[in-house]
mmCIF file with all atom_site columns, C-alpha atoms in Angstrom:
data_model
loop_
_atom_site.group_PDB
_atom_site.id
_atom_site.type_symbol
_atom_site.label_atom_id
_atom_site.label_alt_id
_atom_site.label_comp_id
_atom_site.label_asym_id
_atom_site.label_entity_id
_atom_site.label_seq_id
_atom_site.pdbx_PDB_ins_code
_atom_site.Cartn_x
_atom_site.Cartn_y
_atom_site.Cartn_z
_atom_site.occupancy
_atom_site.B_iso_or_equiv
_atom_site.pdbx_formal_charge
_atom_site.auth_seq_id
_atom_site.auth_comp_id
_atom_site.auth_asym_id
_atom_site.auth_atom_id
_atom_site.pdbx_PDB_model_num
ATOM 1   C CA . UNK A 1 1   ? 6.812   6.765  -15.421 1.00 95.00 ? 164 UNK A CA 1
ATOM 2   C CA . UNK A 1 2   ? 8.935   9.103  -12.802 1.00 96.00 ? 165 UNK A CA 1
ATOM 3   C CA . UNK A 1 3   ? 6.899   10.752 -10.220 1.00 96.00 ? 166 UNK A CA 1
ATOM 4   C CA . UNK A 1 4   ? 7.989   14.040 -11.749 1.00 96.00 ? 167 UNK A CA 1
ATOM 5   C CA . UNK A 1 5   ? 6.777   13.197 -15.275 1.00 97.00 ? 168 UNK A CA 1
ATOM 6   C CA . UNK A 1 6   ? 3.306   12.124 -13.373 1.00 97.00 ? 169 UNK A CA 1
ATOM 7   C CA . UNK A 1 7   ? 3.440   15.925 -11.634 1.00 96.00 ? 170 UNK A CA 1
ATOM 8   C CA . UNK A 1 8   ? 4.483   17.654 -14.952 1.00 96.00 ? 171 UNK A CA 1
ATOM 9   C CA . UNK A 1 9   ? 1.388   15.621 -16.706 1.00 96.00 ? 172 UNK A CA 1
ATOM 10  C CA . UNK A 1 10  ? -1.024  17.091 -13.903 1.00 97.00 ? 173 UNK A CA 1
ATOM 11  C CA . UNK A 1 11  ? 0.612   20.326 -14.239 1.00 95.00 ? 174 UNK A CA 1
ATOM 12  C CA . UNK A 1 12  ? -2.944  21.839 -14.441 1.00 96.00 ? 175 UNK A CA 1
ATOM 13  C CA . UNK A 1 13  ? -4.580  19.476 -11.822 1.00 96.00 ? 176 UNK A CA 1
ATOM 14  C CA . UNK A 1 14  ? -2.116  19.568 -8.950  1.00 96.00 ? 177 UNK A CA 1
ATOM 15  C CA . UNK A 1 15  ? 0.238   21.371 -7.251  1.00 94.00 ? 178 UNK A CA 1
ATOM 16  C CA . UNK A 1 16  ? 2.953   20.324 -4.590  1.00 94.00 ? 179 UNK A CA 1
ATOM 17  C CA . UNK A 1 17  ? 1.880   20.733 -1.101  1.00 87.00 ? 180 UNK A CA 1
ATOM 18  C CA . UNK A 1 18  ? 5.075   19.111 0.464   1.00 80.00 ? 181 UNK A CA 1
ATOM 19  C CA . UNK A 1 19  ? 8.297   20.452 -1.520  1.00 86.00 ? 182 UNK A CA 1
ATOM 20  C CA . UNK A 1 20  ? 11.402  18.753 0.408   1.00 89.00 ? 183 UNK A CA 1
ATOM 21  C CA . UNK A 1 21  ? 10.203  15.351 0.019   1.00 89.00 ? 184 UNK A CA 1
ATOM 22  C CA . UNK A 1 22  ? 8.726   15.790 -3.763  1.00 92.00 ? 185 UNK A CA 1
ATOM 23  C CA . UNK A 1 23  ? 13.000  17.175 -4.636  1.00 92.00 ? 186 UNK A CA 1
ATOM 24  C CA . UNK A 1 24  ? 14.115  13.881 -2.951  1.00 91.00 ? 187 UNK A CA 1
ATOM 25  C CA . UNK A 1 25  ? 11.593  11.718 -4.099  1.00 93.00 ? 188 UNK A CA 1
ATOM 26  C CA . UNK A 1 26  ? 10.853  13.375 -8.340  1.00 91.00 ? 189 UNK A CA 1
ATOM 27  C CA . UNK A 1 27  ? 12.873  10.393 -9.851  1.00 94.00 ? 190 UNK A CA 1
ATOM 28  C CA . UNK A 1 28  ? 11.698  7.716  -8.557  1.00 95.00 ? 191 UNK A CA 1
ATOM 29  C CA . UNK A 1 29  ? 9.237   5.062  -10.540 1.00 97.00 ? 192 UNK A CA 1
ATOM 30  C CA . UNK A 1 30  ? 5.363   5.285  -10.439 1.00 97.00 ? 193 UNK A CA 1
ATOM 31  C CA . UNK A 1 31  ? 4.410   1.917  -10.527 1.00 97.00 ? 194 UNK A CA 1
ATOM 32  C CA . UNK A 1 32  ? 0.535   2.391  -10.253 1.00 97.00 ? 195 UNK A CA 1
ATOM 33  C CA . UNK A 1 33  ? -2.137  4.784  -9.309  1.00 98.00 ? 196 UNK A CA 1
ATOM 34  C CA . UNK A 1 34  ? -4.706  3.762  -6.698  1.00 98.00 ? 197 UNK A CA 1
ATOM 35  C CA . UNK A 1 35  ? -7.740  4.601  -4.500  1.00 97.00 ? 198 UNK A CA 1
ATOM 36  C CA . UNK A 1 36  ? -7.556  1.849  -2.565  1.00 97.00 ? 199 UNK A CA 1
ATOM 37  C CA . UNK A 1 37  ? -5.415  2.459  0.370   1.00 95.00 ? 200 UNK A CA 1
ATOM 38  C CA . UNK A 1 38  ? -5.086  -0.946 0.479   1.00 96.00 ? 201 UNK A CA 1
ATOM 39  C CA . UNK A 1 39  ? -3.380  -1.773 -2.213  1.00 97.00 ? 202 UNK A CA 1
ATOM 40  C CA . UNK A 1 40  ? -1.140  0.909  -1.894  1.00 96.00 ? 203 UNK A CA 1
ATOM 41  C CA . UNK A 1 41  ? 2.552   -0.201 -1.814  1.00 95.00 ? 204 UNK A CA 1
ATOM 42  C CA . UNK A 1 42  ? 5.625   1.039  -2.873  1.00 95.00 ? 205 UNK A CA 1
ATOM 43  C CA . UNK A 1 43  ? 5.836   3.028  -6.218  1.00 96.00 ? 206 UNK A CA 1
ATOM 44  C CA . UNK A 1 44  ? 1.963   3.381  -5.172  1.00 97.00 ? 207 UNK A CA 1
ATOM 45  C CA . UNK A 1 45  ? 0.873   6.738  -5.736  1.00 98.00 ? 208 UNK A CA 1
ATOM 46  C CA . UNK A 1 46  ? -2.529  6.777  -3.531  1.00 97.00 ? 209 UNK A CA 1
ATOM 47  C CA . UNK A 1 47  ? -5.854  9.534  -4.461  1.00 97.00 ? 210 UNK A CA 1
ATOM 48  C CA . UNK A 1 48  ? -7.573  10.324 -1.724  1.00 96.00 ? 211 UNK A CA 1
ATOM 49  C CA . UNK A 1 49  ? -11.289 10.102 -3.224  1.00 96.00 ? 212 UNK A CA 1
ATOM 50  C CA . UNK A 1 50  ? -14.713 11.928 -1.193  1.00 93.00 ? 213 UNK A CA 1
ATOM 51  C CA . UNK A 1 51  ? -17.102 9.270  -2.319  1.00 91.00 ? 214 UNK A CA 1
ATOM 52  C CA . UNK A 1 52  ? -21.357 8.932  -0.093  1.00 92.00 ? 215 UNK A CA 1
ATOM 53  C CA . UNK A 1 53  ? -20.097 6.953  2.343   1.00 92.00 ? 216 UNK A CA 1
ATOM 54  C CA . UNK A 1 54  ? -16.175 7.070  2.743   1.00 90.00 ? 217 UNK A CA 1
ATOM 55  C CA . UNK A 1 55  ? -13.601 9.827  2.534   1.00 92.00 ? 218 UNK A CA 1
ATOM 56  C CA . UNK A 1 56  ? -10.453 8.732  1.583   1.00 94.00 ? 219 UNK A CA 1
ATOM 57  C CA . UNK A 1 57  ? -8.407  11.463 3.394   1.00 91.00 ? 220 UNK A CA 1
ATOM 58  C CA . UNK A 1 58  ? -9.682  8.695  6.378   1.00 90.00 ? 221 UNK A CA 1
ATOM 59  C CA . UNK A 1 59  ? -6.507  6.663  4.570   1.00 92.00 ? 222 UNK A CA 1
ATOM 60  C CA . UNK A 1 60  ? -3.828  8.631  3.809   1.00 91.00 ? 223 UNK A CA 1
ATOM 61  C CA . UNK A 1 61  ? -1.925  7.542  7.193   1.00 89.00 ? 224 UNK A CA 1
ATOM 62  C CA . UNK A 1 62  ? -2.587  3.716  5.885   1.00 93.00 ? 225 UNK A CA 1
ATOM 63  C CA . UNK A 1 63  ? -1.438  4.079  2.345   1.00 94.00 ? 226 UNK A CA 1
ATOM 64  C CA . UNK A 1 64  ? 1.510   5.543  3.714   1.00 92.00 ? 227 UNK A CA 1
ATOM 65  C CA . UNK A 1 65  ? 2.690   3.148  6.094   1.00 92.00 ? 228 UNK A CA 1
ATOM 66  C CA . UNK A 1 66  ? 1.721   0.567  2.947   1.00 94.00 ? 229 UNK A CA 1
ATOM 67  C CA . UNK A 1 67  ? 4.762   2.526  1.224   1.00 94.00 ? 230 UNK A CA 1
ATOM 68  C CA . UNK A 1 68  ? 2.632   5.255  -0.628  1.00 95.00 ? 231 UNK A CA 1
ATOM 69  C CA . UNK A 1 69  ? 5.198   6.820  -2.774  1.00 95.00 ? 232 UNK A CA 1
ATOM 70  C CA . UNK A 1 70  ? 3.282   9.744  -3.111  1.00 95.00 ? 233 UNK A CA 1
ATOM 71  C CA . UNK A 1 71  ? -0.275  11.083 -2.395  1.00 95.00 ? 234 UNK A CA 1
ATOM 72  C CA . UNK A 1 72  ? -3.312  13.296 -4.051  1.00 95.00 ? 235 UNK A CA 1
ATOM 73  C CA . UNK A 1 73  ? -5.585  14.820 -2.226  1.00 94.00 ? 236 UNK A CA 1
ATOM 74  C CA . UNK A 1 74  ? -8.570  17.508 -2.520  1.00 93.00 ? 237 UNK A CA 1
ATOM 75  C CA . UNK A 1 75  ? -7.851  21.033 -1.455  1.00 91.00 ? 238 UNK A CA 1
ATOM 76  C CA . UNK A 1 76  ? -10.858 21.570 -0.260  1.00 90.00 ? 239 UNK A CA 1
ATOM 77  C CA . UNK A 1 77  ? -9.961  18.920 2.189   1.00 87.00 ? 240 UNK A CA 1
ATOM 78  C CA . UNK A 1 78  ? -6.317  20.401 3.113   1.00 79.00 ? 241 UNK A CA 1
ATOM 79  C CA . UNK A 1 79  ? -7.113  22.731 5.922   1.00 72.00 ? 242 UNK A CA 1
ATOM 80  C CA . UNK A 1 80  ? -9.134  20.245 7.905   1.00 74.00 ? 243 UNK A CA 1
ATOM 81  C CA . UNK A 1 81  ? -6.113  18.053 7.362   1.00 72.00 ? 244 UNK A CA 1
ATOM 82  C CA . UNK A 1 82  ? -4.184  20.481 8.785   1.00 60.00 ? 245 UNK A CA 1
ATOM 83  C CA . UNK A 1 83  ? -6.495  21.133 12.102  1.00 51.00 ? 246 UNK A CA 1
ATOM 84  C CA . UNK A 1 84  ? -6.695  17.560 12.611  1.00 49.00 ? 247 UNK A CA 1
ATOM 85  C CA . UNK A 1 85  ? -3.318  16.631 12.496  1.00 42.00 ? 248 UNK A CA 1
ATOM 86  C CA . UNK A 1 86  ? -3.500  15.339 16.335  1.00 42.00 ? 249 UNK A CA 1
ATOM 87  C CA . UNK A 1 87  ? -5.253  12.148 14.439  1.00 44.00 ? 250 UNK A CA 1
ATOM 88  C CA . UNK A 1 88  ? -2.980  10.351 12.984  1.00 41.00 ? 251 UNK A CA 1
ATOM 89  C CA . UNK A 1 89  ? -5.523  9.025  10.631  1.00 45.00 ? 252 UNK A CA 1
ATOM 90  C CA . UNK A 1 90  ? -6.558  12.733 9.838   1.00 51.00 ? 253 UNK A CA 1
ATOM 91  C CA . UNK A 1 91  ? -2.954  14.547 9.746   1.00 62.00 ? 254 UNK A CA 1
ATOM 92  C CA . UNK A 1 92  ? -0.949  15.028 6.236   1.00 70.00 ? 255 UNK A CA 1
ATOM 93  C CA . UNK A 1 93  ? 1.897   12.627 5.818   1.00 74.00 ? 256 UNK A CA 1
ATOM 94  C CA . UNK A 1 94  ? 5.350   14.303 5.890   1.00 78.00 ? 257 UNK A CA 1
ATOM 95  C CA . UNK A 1 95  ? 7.593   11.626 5.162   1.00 82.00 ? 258 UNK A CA 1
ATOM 96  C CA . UNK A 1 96  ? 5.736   11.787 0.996   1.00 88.00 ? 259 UNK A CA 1
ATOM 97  C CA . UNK A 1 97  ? 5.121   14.153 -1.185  1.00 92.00 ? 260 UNK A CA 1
ATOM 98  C CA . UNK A 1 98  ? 1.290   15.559 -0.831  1.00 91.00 ? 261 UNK A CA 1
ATOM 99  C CA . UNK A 1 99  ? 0.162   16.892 -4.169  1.00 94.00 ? 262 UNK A CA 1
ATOM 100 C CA . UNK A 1 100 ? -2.955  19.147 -4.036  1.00 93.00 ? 263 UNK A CA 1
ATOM 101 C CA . UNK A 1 101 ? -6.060  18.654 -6.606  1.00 96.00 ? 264 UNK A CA 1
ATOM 102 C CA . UNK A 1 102 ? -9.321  21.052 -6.844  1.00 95.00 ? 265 UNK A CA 1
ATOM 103 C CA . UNK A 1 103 ? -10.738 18.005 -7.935  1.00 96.00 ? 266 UNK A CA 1
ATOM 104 C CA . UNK A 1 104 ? -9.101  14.614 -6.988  1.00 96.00 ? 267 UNK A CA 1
ATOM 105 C CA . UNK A 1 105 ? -11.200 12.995 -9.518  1.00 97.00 ? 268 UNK A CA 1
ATOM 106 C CA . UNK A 1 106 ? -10.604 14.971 -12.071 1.00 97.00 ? 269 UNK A CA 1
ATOM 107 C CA . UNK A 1 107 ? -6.579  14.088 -11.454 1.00 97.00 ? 270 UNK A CA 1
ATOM 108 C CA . UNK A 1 108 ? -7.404  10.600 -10.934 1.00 97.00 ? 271 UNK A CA 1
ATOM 109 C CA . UNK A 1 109 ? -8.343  10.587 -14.282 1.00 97.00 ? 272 UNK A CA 1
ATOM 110 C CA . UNK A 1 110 ? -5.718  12.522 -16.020 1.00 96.00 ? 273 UNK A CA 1
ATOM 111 C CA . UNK A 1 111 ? -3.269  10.041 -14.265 1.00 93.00 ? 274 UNK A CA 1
#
């Protein structure tokens, strides 16, 4: 499936954080869906999950540089992303599009 068929299917679980690379990127093939960081590649879309002992927002920086084409993450987690965007680790990516869940589970599943 296209990234923006995956989008359009979690119409009512996500919304575009990052526009400019979402318009360049929309066409291009989802090849899986994971919450592993590390076996994030390309086509990859990667959900940040908030599980007891690990928060995947920790990995967004990883399953990017793994070639992430896209990434989910909780909205609730957004502005702390934002404030600690001098970690690299921490920060939003900008080079992929960031789509924004109230729930990242809940899109994890719909995907």
């Amino acid at each position: 499936m296209l990234l923006k068929e995956l989008v359009d299917r979690l119409a009512d679980a996500v919304r575009v954080e990052r526009p400019e690379p979402y318009a360049r990127q929309q066409g291009y093939q989802v090849a899986r869906i994971t919450a592993n960081s590390k076996d994030a590649g390309p086509g990859t879309v990667f959900v940040a999950l908030v599980g007891q002992h690990t928060d995947g927002h920790q990995y967004l920086a990883q399953a990017v540089a793994n070639g992430a084409l896209a990434v989910i993450v909780q909205a609730d987690r957004l502005a702390r992303l934002g404030q600690d965007a001098k970690d690299a680790k921490a920060g939003l990516p900008t080079d992929c599009p960031v789509l924004v869940a109230d729930d990242s589970y809940r899109a994890f599943a719909l995907a």
